Tab-separated table of C-alpha atoms and ligand atoms in Angstrom:
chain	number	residue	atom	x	y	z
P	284	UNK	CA	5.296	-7.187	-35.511
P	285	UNK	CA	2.440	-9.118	-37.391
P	286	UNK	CA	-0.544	-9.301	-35.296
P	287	UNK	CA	-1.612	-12.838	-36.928
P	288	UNK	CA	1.825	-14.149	-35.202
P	289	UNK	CA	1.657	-12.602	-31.748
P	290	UNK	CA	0.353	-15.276	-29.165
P	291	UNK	CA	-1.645	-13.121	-26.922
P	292	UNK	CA	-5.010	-12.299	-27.349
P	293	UNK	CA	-7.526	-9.900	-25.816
P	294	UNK	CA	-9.997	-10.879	-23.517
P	295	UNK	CA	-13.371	-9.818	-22.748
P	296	UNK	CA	-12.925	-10.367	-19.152
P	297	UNK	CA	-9.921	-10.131	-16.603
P	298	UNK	CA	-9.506	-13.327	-13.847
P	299	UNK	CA	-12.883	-12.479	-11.381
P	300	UNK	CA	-9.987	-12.254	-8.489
P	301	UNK	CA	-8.515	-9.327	-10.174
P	302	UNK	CA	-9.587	-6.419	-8.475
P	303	UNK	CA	-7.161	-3.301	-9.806
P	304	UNK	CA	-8.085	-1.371	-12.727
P	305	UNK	CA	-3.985	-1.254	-14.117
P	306	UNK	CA	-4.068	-5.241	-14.225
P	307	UNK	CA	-7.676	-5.964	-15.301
P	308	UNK	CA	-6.734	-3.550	-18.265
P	309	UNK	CA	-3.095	-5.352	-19.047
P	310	UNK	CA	-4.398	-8.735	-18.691
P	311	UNK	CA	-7.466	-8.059	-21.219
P	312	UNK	CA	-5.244	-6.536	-23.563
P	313	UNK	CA	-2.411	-9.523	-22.876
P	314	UNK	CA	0.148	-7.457	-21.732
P	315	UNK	CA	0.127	-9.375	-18.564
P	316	UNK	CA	-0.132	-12.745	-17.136
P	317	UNK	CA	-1.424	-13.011	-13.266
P	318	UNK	CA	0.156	-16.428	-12.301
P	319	UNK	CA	-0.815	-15.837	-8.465
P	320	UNK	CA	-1.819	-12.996	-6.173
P	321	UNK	CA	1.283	-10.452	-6.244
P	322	UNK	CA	3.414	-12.553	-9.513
P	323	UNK	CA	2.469	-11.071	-12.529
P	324	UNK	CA	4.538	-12.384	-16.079
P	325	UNK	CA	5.230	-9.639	-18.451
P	326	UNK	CA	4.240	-11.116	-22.176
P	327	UNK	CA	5.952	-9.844	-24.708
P	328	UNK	CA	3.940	-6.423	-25.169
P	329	UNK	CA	4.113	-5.609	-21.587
P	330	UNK	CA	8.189	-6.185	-21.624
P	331	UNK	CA	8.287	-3.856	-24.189
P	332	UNK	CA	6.267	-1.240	-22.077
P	333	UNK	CA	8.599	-1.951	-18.862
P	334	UNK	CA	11.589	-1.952	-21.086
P	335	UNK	CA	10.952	1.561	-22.244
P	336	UNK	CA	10.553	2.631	-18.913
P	337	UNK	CA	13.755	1.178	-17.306
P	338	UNK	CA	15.559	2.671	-20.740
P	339	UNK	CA	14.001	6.286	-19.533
P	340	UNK	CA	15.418	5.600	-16.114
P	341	UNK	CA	18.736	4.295	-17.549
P	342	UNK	CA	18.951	7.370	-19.681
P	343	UNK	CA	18.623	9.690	-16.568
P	344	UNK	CA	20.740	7.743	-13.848
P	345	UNK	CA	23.671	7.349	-16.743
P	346	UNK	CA	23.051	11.415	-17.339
P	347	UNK	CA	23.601	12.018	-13.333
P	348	UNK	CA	27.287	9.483	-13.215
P	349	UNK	CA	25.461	6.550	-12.380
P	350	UNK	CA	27.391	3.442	-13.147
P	351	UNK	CA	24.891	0.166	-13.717
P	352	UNK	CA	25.934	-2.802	-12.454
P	353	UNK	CA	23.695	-6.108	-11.399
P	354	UNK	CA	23.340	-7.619	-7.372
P	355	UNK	CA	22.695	-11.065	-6.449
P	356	UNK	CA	19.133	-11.766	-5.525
P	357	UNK	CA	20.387	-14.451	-2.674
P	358	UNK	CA	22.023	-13.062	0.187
P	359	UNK	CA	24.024	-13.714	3.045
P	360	UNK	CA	22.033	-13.147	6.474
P	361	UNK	CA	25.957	-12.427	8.049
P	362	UNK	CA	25.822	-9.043	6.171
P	363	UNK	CA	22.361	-8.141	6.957
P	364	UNK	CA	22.871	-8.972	10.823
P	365	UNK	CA	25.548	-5.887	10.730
P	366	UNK	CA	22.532	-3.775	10.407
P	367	UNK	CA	20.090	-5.689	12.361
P	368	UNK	CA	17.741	-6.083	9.164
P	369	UNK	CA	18.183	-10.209	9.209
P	370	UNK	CA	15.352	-10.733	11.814
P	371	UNK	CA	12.190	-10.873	10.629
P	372	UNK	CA	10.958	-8.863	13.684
P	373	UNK	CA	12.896	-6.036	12.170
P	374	UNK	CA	11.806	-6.625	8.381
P	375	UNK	CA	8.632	-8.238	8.244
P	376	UNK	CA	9.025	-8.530	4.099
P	377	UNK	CA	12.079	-11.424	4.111
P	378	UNK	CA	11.744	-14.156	2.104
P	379	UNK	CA	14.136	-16.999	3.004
P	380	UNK	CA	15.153	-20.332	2.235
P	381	UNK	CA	17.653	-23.282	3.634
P	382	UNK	CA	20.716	-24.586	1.520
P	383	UNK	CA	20.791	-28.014	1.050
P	384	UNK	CA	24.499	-27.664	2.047
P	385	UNK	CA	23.197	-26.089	5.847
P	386	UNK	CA	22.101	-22.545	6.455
P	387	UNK	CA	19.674	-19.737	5.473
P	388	UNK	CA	19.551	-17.521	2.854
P	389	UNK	CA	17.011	-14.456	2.196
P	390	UNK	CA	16.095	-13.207	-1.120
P	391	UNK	CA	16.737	-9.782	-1.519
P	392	UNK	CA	14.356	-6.688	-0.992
P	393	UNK	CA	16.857	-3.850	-0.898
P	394	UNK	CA	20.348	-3.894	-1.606
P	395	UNK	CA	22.165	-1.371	0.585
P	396	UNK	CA	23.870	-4.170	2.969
P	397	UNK	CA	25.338	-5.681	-0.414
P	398	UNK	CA	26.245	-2.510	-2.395
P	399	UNK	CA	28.252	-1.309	1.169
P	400	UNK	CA	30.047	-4.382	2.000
P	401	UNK	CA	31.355	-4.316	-2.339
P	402	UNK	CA	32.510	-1.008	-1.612
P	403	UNK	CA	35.300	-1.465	1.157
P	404	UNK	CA	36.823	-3.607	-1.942
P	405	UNK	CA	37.109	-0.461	-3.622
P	406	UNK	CA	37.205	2.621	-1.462
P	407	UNK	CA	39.945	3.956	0.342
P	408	UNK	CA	40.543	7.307	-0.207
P	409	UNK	CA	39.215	10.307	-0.645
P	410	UNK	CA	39.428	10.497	-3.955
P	411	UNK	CA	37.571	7.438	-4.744
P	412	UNK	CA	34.800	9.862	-3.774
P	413	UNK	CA	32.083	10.899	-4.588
P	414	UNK	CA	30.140	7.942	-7.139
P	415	UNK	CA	27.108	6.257	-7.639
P	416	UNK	CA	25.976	2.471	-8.914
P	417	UNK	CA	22.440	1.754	-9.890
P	418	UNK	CA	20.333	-1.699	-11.038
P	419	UNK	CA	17.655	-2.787	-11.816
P	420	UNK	CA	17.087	-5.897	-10.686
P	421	UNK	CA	14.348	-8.516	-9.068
P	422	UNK	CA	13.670	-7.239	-5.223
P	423	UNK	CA	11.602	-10.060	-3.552
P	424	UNK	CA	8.500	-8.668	-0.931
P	425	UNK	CA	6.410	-10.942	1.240
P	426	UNK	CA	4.133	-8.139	1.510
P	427	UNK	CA	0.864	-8.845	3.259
P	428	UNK	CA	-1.327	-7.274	0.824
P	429	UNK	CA	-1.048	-7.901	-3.309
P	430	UNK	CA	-4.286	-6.557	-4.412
P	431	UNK	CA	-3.122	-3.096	-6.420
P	432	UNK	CA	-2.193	-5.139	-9.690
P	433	UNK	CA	1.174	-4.666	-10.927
P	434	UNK	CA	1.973	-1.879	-8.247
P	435	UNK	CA	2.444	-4.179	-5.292
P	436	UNK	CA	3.696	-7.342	-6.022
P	437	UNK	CA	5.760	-10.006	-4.023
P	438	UNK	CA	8.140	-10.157	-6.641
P	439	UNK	CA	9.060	-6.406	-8.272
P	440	UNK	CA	11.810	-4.687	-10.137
P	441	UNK	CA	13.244	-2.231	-8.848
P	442	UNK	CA	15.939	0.511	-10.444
P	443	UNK	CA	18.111	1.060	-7.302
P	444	UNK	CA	20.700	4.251	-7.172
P	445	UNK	CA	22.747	3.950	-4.027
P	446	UNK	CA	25.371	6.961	-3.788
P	447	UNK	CA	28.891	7.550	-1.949
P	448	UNK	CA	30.202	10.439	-0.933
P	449	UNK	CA	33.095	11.959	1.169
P	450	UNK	CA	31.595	15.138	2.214
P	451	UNK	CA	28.104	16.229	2.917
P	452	UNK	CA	28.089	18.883	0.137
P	453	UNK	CA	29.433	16.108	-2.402
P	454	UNK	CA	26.098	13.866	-0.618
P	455	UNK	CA	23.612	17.153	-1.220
P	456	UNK	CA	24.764	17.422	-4.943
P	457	UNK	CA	24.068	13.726	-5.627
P	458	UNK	CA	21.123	14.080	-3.646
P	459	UNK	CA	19.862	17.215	-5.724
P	460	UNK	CA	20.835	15.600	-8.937
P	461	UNK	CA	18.989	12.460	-8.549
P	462	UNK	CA	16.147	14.508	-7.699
P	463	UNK	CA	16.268	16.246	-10.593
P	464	UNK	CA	16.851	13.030	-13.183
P	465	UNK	CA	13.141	12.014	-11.183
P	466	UNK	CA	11.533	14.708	-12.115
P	467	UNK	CA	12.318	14.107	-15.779
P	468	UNK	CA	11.774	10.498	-15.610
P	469	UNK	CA	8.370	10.860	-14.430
P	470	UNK	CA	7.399	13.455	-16.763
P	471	UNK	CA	9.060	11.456	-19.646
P	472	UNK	CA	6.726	8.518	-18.702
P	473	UNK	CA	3.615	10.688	-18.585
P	474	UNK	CA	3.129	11.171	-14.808
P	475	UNK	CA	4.870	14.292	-14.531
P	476	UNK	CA	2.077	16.740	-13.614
P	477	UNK	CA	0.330	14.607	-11.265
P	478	UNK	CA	3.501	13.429	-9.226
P	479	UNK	CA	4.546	15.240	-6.501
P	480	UNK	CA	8.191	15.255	-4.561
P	481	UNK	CA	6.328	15.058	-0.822
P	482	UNK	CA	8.286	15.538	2.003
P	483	UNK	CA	8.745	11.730	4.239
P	484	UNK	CA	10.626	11.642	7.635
P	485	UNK	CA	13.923	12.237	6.697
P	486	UNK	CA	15.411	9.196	9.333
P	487	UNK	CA	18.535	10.241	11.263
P	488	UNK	CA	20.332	11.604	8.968
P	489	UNK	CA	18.555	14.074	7.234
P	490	UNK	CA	15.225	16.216	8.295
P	491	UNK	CA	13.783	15.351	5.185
P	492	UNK	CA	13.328	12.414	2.570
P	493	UNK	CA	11.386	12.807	-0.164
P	494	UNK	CA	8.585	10.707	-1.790
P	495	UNK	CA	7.567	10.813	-5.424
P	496	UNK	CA	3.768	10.291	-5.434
P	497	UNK	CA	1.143	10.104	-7.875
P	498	UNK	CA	-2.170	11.740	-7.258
P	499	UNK	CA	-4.475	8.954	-8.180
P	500	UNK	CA	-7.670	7.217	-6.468
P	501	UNK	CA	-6.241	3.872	-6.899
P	502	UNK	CA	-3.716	4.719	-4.364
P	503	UNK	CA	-2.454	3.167	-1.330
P	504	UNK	CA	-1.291	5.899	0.627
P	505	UNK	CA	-2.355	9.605	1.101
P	506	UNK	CA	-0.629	12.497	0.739
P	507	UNK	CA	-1.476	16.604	1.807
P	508	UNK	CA	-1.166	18.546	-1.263
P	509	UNK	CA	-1.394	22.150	-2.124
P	510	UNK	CA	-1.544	22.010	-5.626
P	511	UNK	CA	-0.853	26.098	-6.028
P	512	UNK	CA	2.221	25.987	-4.217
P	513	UNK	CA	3.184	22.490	-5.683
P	514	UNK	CA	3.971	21.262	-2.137
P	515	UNK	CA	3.258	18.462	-0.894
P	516	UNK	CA	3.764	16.448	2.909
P	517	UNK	CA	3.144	12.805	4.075
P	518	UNK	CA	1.000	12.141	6.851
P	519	UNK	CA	4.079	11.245	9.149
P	520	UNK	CA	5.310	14.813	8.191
P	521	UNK	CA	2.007	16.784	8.601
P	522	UNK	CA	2.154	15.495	12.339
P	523	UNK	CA	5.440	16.094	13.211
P	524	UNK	CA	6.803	18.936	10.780
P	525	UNK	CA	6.640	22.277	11.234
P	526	UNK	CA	4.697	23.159	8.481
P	527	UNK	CA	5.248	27.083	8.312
P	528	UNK	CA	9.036	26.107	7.414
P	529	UNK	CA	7.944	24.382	4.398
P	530	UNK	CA	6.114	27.573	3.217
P	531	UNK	CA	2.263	25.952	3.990
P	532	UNK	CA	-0.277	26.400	5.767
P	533	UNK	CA	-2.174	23.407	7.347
P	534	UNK	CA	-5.263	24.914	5.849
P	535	UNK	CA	-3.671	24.749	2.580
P	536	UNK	CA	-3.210	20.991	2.367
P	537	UNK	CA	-5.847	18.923	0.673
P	538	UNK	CA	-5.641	14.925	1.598
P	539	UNK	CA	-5.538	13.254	-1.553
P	540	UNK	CA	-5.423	9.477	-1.983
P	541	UNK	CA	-1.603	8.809	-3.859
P	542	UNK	CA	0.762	6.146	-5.478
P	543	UNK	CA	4.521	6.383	-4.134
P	544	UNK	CA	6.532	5.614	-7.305
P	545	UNK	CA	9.683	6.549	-6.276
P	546	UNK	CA	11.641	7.510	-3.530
P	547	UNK	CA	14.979	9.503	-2.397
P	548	UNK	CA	16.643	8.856	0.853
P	549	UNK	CA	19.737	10.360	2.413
P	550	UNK	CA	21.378	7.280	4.458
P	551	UNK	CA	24.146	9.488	6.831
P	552	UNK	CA	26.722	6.654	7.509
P	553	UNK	CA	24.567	4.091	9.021
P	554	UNK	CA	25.189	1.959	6.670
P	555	UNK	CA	28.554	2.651	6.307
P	556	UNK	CA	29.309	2.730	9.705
P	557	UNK	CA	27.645	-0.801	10.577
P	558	UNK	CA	29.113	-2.352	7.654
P	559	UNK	CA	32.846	-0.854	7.902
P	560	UNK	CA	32.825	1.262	5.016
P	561	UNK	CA	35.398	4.132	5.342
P	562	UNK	CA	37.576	6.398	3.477
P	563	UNK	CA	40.544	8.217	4.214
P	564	UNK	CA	40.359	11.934	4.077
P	565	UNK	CA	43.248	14.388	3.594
P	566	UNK	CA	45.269	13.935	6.498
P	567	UNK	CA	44.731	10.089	6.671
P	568	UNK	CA	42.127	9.984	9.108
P	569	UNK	CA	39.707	6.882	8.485
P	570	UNK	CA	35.533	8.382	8.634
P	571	UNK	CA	32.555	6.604	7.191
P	572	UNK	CA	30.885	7.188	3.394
P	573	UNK	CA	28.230	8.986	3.950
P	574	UNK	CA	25.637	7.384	1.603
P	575	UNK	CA	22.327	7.680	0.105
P	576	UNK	CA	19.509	5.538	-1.885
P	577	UNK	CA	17.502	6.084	-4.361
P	578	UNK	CA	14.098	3.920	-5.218
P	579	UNK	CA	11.908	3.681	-8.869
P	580	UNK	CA	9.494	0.536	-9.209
P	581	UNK	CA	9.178	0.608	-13.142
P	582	UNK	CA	6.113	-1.671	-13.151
P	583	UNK	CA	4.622	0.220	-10.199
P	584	UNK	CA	5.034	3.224	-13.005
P	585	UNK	CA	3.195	1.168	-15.321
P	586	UNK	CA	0.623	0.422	-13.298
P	587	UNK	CA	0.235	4.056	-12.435
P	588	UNK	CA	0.407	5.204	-16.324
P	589	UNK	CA	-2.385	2.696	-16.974
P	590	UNK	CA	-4.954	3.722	-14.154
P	591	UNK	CA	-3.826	7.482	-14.338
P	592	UNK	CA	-4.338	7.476	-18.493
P	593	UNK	CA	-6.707	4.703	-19.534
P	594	UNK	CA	-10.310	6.081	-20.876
P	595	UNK	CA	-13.708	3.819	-21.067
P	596	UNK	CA	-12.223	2.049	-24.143
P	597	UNK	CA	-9.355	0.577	-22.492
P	598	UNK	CA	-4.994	1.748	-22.383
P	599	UNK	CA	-3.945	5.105	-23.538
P	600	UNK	CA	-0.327	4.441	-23.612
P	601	UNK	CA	2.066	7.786	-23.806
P	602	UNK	CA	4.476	7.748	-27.088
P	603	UNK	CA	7.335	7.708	-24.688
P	604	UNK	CA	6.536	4.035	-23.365
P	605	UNK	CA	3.922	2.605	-26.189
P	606	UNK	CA	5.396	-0.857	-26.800
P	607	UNK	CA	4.661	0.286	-30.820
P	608	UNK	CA	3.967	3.844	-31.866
P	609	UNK	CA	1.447	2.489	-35.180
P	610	UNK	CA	-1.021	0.300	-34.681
P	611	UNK	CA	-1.619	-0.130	-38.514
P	612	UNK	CA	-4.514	-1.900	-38.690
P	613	UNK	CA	-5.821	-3.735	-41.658
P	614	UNK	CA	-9.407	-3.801	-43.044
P	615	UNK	CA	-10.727	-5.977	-46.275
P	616	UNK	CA	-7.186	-8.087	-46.178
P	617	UNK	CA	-8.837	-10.551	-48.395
P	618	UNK	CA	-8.548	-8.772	-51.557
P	619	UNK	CA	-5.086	-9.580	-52.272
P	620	UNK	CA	-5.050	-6.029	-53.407
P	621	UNK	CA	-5.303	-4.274	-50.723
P	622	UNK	CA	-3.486	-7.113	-48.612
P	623	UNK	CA	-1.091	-6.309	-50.392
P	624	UNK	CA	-0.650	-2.407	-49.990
P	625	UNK	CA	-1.192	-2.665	-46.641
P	626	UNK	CA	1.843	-5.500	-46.186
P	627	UNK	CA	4.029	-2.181	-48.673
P	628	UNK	CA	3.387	0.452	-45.733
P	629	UNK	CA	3.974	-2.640	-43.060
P	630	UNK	CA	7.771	-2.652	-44.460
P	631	UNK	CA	8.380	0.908	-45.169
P	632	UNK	CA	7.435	1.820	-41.627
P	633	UNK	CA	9.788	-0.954	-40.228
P	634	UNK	CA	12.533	0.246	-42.775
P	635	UNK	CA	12.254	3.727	-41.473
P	636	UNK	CA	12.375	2.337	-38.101
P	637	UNK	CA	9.160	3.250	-36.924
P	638	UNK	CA	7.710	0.811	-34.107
P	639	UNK	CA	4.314	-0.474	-35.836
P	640	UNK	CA	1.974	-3.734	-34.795
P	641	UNK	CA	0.439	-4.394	-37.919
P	642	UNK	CA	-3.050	-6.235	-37.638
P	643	UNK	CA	-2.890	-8.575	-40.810
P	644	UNK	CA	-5.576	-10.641	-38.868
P	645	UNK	CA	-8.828	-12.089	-40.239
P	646	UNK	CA	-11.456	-10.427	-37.890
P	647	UNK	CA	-14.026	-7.740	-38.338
P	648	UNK	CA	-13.385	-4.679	-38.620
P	649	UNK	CA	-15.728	-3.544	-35.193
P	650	UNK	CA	-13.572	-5.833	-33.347
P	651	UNK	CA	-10.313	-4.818	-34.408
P	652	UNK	CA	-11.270	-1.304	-34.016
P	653	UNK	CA	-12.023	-2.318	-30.260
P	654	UNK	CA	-8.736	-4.208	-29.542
P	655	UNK	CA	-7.115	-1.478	-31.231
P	656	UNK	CA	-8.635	0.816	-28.374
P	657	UNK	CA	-7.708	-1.495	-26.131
P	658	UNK	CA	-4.233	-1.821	-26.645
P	659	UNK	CA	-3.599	2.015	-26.563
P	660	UNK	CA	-1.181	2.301	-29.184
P	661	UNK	CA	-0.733	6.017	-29.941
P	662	UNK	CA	-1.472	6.069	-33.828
P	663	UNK	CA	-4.425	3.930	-35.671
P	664	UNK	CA	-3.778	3.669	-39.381
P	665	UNK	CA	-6.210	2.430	-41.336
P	666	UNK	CA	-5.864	0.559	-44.469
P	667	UNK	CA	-8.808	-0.231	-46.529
P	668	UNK	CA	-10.096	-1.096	-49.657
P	669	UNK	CA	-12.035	2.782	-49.290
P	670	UNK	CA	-8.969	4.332	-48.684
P	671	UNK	CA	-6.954	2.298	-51.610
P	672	UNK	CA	-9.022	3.610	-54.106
P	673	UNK	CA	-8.503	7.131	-53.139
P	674	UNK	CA	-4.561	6.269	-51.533
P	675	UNK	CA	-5.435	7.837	-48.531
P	676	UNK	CA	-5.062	6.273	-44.733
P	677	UNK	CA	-7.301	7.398	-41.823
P	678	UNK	CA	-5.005	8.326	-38.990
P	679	UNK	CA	-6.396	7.952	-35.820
P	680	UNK	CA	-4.366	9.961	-32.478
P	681	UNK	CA	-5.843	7.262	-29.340
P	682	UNK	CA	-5.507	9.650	-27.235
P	683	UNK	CA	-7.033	12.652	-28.627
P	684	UNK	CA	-9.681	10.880	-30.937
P	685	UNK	CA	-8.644	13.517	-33.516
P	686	UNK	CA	-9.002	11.415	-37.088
P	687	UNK	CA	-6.995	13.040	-40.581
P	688	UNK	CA	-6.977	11.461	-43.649
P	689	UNK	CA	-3.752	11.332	-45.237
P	690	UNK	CA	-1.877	10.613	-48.445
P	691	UNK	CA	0.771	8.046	-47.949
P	692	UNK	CA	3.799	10.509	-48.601
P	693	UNK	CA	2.001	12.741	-45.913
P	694	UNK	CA	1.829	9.844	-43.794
P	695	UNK	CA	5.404	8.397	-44.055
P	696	UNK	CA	6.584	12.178	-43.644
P	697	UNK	CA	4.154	12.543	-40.418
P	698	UNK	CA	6.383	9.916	-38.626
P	699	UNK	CA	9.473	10.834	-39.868
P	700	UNK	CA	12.255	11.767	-37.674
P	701	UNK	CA	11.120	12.330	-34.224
P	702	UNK	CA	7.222	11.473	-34.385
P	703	UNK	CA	6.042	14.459	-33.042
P	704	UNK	CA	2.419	14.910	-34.011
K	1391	LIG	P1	5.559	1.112	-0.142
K	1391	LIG	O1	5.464	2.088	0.985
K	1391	LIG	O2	4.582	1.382	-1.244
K	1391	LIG	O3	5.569	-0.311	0.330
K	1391	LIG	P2	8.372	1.218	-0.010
K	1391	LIG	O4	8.597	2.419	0.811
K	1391	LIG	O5	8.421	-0.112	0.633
K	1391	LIG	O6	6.980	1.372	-0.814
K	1391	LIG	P3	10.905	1.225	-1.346
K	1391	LIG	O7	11.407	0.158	-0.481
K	1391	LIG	O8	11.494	2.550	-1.143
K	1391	LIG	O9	9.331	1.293	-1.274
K	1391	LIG	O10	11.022	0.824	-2.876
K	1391	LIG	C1	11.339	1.761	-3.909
K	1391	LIG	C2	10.264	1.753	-4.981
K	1391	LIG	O11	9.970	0.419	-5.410
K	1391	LIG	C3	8.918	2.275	-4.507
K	1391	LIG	O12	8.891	3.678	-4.591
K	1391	LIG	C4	7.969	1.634	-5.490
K	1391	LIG	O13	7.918	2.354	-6.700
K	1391	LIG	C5	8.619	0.305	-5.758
K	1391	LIG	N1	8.003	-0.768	-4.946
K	1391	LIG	C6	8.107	-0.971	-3.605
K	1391	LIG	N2	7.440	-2.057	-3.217
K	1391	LIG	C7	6.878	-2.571	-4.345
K	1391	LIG	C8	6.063	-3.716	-4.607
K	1391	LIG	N3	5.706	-4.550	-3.636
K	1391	LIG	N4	5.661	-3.943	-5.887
K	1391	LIG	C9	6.034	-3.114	-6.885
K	1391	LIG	N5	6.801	-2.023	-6.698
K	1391	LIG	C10	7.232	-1.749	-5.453
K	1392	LIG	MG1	6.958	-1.409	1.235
């Protein structure tokens, strides 16, 4: 991608109403649009950040059986009354609208009710067991706060797993598995050491649930961490667990302000059971699926990455989810020389496949040096009239601040296969 030709620009300043650190950072660096409190628009940068992500997730539910399909966003408020989660006493998130034909519709904020009722089209035996489906799709939040940027908005994605199983060992496999695949999602996206699987209130069905959360200031919610043990409880557990069980002291725990990325959730059959989802086991008996759901908000992760990994210059983007790997940036473009040298290593890096935003852009050099810091790609390379004479490029790691000067074979071979540096 030619810098000259992208439409965003960097700003100096975020909106004045924009009060989180991972938006005021993604709008200056257009990444982001805020169109209203809580709706964000992903330019075409940011798309390719969230992309990445929901390709890491895809990668890990497709490793673990899941099977991605898409959900309507409109829904019918006969399925959700099955469950009592039409009311808005009971959810106080709903959006909803009228038909012009007659009657209400919501806009969808979870999908169990609708991935349930598909099922009993398609399970009937035990050996339809055990599965799992998994989107990601538009989930639709009238939440009461949006201030936390692009990690609580009114209008989210969401990757979705929702599992079925037969027995309860079948459910505690899936279970294990998907908790696994998290774990390597979040370290994948650059969160890994700071994320925590905390024990939540487990619901009916299971003593535990478990929440993935980010240690970070910028939180909403709080977690009780010991960070030796790598344990770590909600505040709904410390009150009611017994802690001694999970191998902790009270004394041990250390309230730390935390982002809940993800989440895993063992659903019993009340879903199943309310909805008329059943399967017939060996001897023909009819019994309920016994189900579970699994939560990732992939701009919430974003978010997270950005306020977790950002420095005083602006993003710091992991290779992993970098919307380009190179930022090759351009210097003394108007000597057709060197304009021309530069534009070379532009196409061998594309030919070779190698992600690179190439600023071809008239602008001084202290200010693309600054935007450059801003955006966070990975790898600087500098091309300059300096460097021409000698054929070298100053590399520049974003992250590390470590600069080499290179030779253009060394360079090309530097990002050759994977671009391990
Ligand atoms: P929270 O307690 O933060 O409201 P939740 O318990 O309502 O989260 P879930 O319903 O389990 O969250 O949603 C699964 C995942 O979707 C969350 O772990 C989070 O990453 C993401 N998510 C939830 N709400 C939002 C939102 N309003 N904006 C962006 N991402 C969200
Ligand atoms: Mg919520």
């Amino acid at each position: 991608m030619r810098q000259s030709k992208l439409f965003t620009k960097t700003k100096r300043e975020a909106p004045a109403d924009e009060v989180a650190k991972n938006a005021q950072l993604l709008i200056r660096a257009g990444y982001i649009y805020k169109n209203m409190a809580g709706a964000y628009s992903f330019l075409p940068l940011g798309l390719r950040v969230v992309e990445k992500i929901n390709n890491i997730i895809r990668e890990e539910m497709n490793a673990i059986g899941g099977q991605e399909l898409y959900l309507p966003s409109l829904q019918d408020p006969e399925l959700w009354k099955k469950t009592d989660r039409w009311s808005d006493e009971n959810v106080d998130v709903w959006f909803k609208s009228q038909l012009q034909a007659g009657g209400e519709i919501g806009f969808g904020w979870t999908h169990e009710e609708v991935v349930t009722d598909i099922m009993r089209q398609y399970v009937s035996s035990y050996k339809d067991l055990p599965f799992s489906v998994y989107q990601i799709q538009t989930k639709f939040r009238n939440e009461v706060r949006a201030k936390s940027g692009i990690m609580r908005t009114r209008e989210f994605w969401m990757k979705d797993l929702y599992s079925f199983a037969a027995t309860q060992a079948q459910h505690d496999e899936m279970y294990a598995a998907a908790a696994a695949a998290y774990e390597k999602i979040f370290n994948r996206i650059g969160i890994g050491q700071v994320t925590y699987k905390t024990f939540a209130s487990g619901g009916a069905f299971s003593k535990f649930s478990h929440e993935y959360q980010t240690l970070a200031e910028a939180g909403e919610d709080v977690v009780y961490v010991c960070e030796e043990k790598g344990i770590a409880v909600n505040e709904e557990v410390l009150e009611q667990a017994d802690l001694s069980e999970l191998g902790v002291t009270r004394e041990e725990l250390e309230k730390r302000k935390s982002i809940e990325v993800g989440n895993i959730f063992s659903l019993g059959t009340k879903f199943s059971e309310s909805i008329g989802l059943t399967y017939k086991d060996e001897s023909g008996v009819s019994v309920p699926v016994i189900m579970g759901s699994y939560g990732i908000g992939p701009a919430r992760s974003m978010g997270t990455v950005v306020d977790l990994l950002s420095d005083e210059k602006g993003i710091v983007w992991p290779e992993s989810i970098a919307p380009f790997l190179v930022h090759l940036v351009g210097l003394n473009l108007e000597d057709s020389e060197v304009h021309d040298w530069a534009d070379g290593i532009y196409n061998v890096f594309k030919d070779r496949g190698i992600e690179v935003l190439f600023d071809d852009r008239d602008v001084r050099p202290g200010e693309k040096f600054a935007e450059s810091d801003l955006l966070g790609l990975p790898y600087r390379v500098v091309v300059s009239r300096k460097g021409k004479e000698s054929g070298t490029f100053e590399v520049v790691n974003r992250k590390t601040g470590e600069v080499r000067t290179l030779t253009e074979d060394e360079l090309y071979a530097d990002f050759d296969g994977d671009s391990e540096t």
